[in-house]
Short mmCIF file of C-alpha atoms in Angstrom, two decimals:
data_model
loop_
_atom_site.label_atom_id
_atom_site.label_comp_id
_atom_site.label_asym_id
_atom_site.label_seq_id
_atom_site.Cartn_x
_atom_site.Cartn_y
_atom_site.Cartn_z
CA MET O 177 8.64 98.55 -120.61
CA ALA O 178 9.18 100.96 -117.73
CA GLN O 179 7.06 104.05 -117.71
CA SER O 180 8.64 107.48 -117.86
CA PRO O 181 8.59 109.41 -114.58
CA GLY O 182 6.01 111.89 -116.05
CA ARG O 183 3.54 108.99 -116.90
CA ALA O 184 3.98 107.41 -113.49
CA ALA O 185 3.32 110.71 -111.79
CA SER O 186 0.20 111.33 -113.81
CA ALA O 187 -1.22 107.97 -112.70
CA VAL O 188 -1.14 109.10 -109.05
CA ARG O 189 -4.60 110.41 -107.86
CA LEU O 190 -4.36 113.01 -105.13
CA PHE O 191 -7.14 114.06 -102.72
CA ASP O 192 -7.18 117.16 -100.59
CA ALA O 193 -8.75 115.75 -97.49
CA HIS O 194 -9.27 119.00 -95.61
CA CYS O 195 -9.51 122.45 -97.03
CA HIS O 196 -11.59 125.59 -96.54
CA LEU O 197 -12.02 127.08 -100.03
CA GLN O 198 -15.24 128.73 -98.86
CA ASP O 199 -13.19 130.97 -96.44
CA PRO O 200 -14.00 134.60 -97.46
CA ARG O 201 -10.27 135.37 -97.61
CA ILE O 202 -9.80 133.05 -100.61
CA ALA O 203 -13.31 132.20 -101.86
CA ALA O 204 -13.08 134.46 -104.90
CA ALA O 205 -9.88 132.57 -105.97
CA ALA O 206 -11.35 129.13 -105.31
CA PRO O 207 -12.23 128.39 -108.93
CA SER O 208 -8.73 129.14 -110.14
CA LEU O 209 -7.21 127.25 -107.16
CA ILE O 210 -9.33 124.18 -108.00
CA ARG O 211 -8.35 124.44 -111.71
CA ALA O 212 -4.60 124.68 -110.85
CA ALA O 213 -4.81 121.88 -108.26
CA THR O 214 -6.71 119.70 -110.76
CA ALA O 215 -4.08 120.33 -113.39
CA SER O 216 -1.45 119.17 -110.84
CA GLY O 217 -3.30 115.88 -110.17
CA VAL O 218 -5.63 116.67 -107.35
CA GLY O 219 -8.95 114.82 -108.15
CA ARG O 220 -11.15 115.74 -105.25
CA PHE O 221 -11.37 118.28 -102.52
CA ALA O 222 -12.99 117.86 -99.09
CA VAL O 223 -14.28 121.37 -98.40
CA ASN O 224 -15.04 121.59 -94.67
CA GLY O 225 -17.68 124.03 -93.31
CA THR O 226 -16.90 125.27 -89.87
CA SER O 227 -20.24 126.68 -88.67
CA GLU O 228 -23.80 127.34 -89.65
CA LYS O 229 -22.61 130.57 -91.21
CA ASP O 230 -20.61 128.84 -93.98
CA TRP O 231 -22.54 125.59 -94.66
CA HIS O 232 -24.48 127.17 -97.51
CA LEU O 233 -21.24 128.29 -99.13
CA VAL O 234 -19.85 124.79 -99.00
CA LYS O 235 -22.99 123.37 -100.41
CA GLN O 236 -22.94 125.97 -103.26
CA MET O 237 -19.29 125.29 -104.02
CA ALA O 238 -19.96 121.57 -104.34
CA GLN O 239 -22.86 122.37 -106.74
CA GLU O 240 -20.54 124.53 -108.86
CA HIS O 241 -17.53 122.24 -108.83
CA PRO O 242 -17.95 118.50 -109.14
CA ALA O 243 -14.58 117.83 -107.65
CA VAL O 244 -15.67 119.31 -104.31
CA ILE O 245 -17.06 116.99 -101.61
CA PRO O 246 -19.05 119.12 -99.16
CA CYS O 247 -18.36 118.44 -95.52
CA PHE O 248 -20.52 119.99 -92.78
CA GLY O 249 -19.59 120.27 -89.15
CA LEU O 250 -19.14 122.58 -86.22
CA HIS O 251 -15.58 123.66 -85.35
CA PRO O 252 -15.06 123.93 -81.57
CA TRP O 253 -14.18 127.61 -81.94
CA TRP O 254 -17.60 128.33 -83.14
CA VAL O 255 -19.58 126.23 -80.70
CA PRO O 256 -20.39 129.13 -78.46
CA GLU O 257 -22.01 131.00 -81.43
CA ARG O 258 -24.21 128.12 -82.61
CA SER O 259 -27.95 128.70 -82.83
CA PRO O 260 -30.34 126.74 -80.70
CA ASP O 261 -31.45 124.96 -83.91
CA TRP O 262 -28.02 124.16 -85.26
CA MET O 263 -28.47 120.36 -85.20
CA ASP O 264 -31.73 120.65 -87.17
CA SER O 265 -29.98 122.84 -89.64
CA LEU O 266 -27.12 120.37 -89.94
CA ARG O 267 -29.56 117.44 -90.44
CA GLN O 268 -31.28 119.50 -93.28
CA PHE O 269 -27.98 120.10 -95.02
CA PHE O 270 -27.17 116.42 -94.91
CA SER O 271 -30.66 115.58 -96.12
CA GLU O 272 -30.31 117.93 -99.05
CA THR O 273 -26.81 116.96 -99.89
CA PRO O 274 -26.58 113.14 -99.70
CA GLU O 275 -22.97 113.14 -101.02
CA ALA O 276 -21.78 115.27 -98.03
CA ALA O 277 -19.51 114.04 -95.33
CA VAL O 278 -19.05 115.01 -91.69
CA GLY O 279 -16.29 117.52 -91.17
CA GLU O 280 -14.84 119.66 -88.42
CA VAL O 281 -15.27 117.60 -85.37
CA GLU O 282 -12.77 117.86 -82.56
CA SER O 283 -11.64 114.88 -80.66
CA GLN O 284 -8.86 116.52 -78.45
CA LYS O 285 -9.54 116.80 -74.72
CA ARG O 286 -9.38 120.48 -74.31
CA SER O 287 -11.75 123.41 -74.51
CA TYR O 288 -11.58 125.98 -77.24
CA VAL O 289 -13.10 129.47 -76.79
CA MET O 290 -12.99 131.68 -79.88
CA GLY O 291 -9.48 130.86 -81.08
CA ARG O 292 -7.88 130.54 -77.66
CA ARG O 293 -7.14 127.23 -75.97
CA GLU O 294 -8.16 126.88 -72.40
CA TYR O 295 -6.64 123.96 -70.57
#
């Protein structure tokens, strides 16, 4: 017997592979966004930290929302602002958060400076 379109759609498991729910512009709405997306079939969210300044927010969000997979990394825009101990800090976050993934790594062959691209 064929499944109805609604049943087939509910069997699909979606995964948001790259989002920034910790961004201050939307962080307050993150719980309702997660609920709405979950109701629409999104099962997990890879929330990507972009610098040392937001890694703690990503970790906290993952602790509060089981569907969040914390991802720690350093976006190229924020490389000039990193602290001398950024790598030690990153290692500590991974040590304290074994379910975390690496996020925000740039593989393009160009230099970024604070939101501008320099070629």
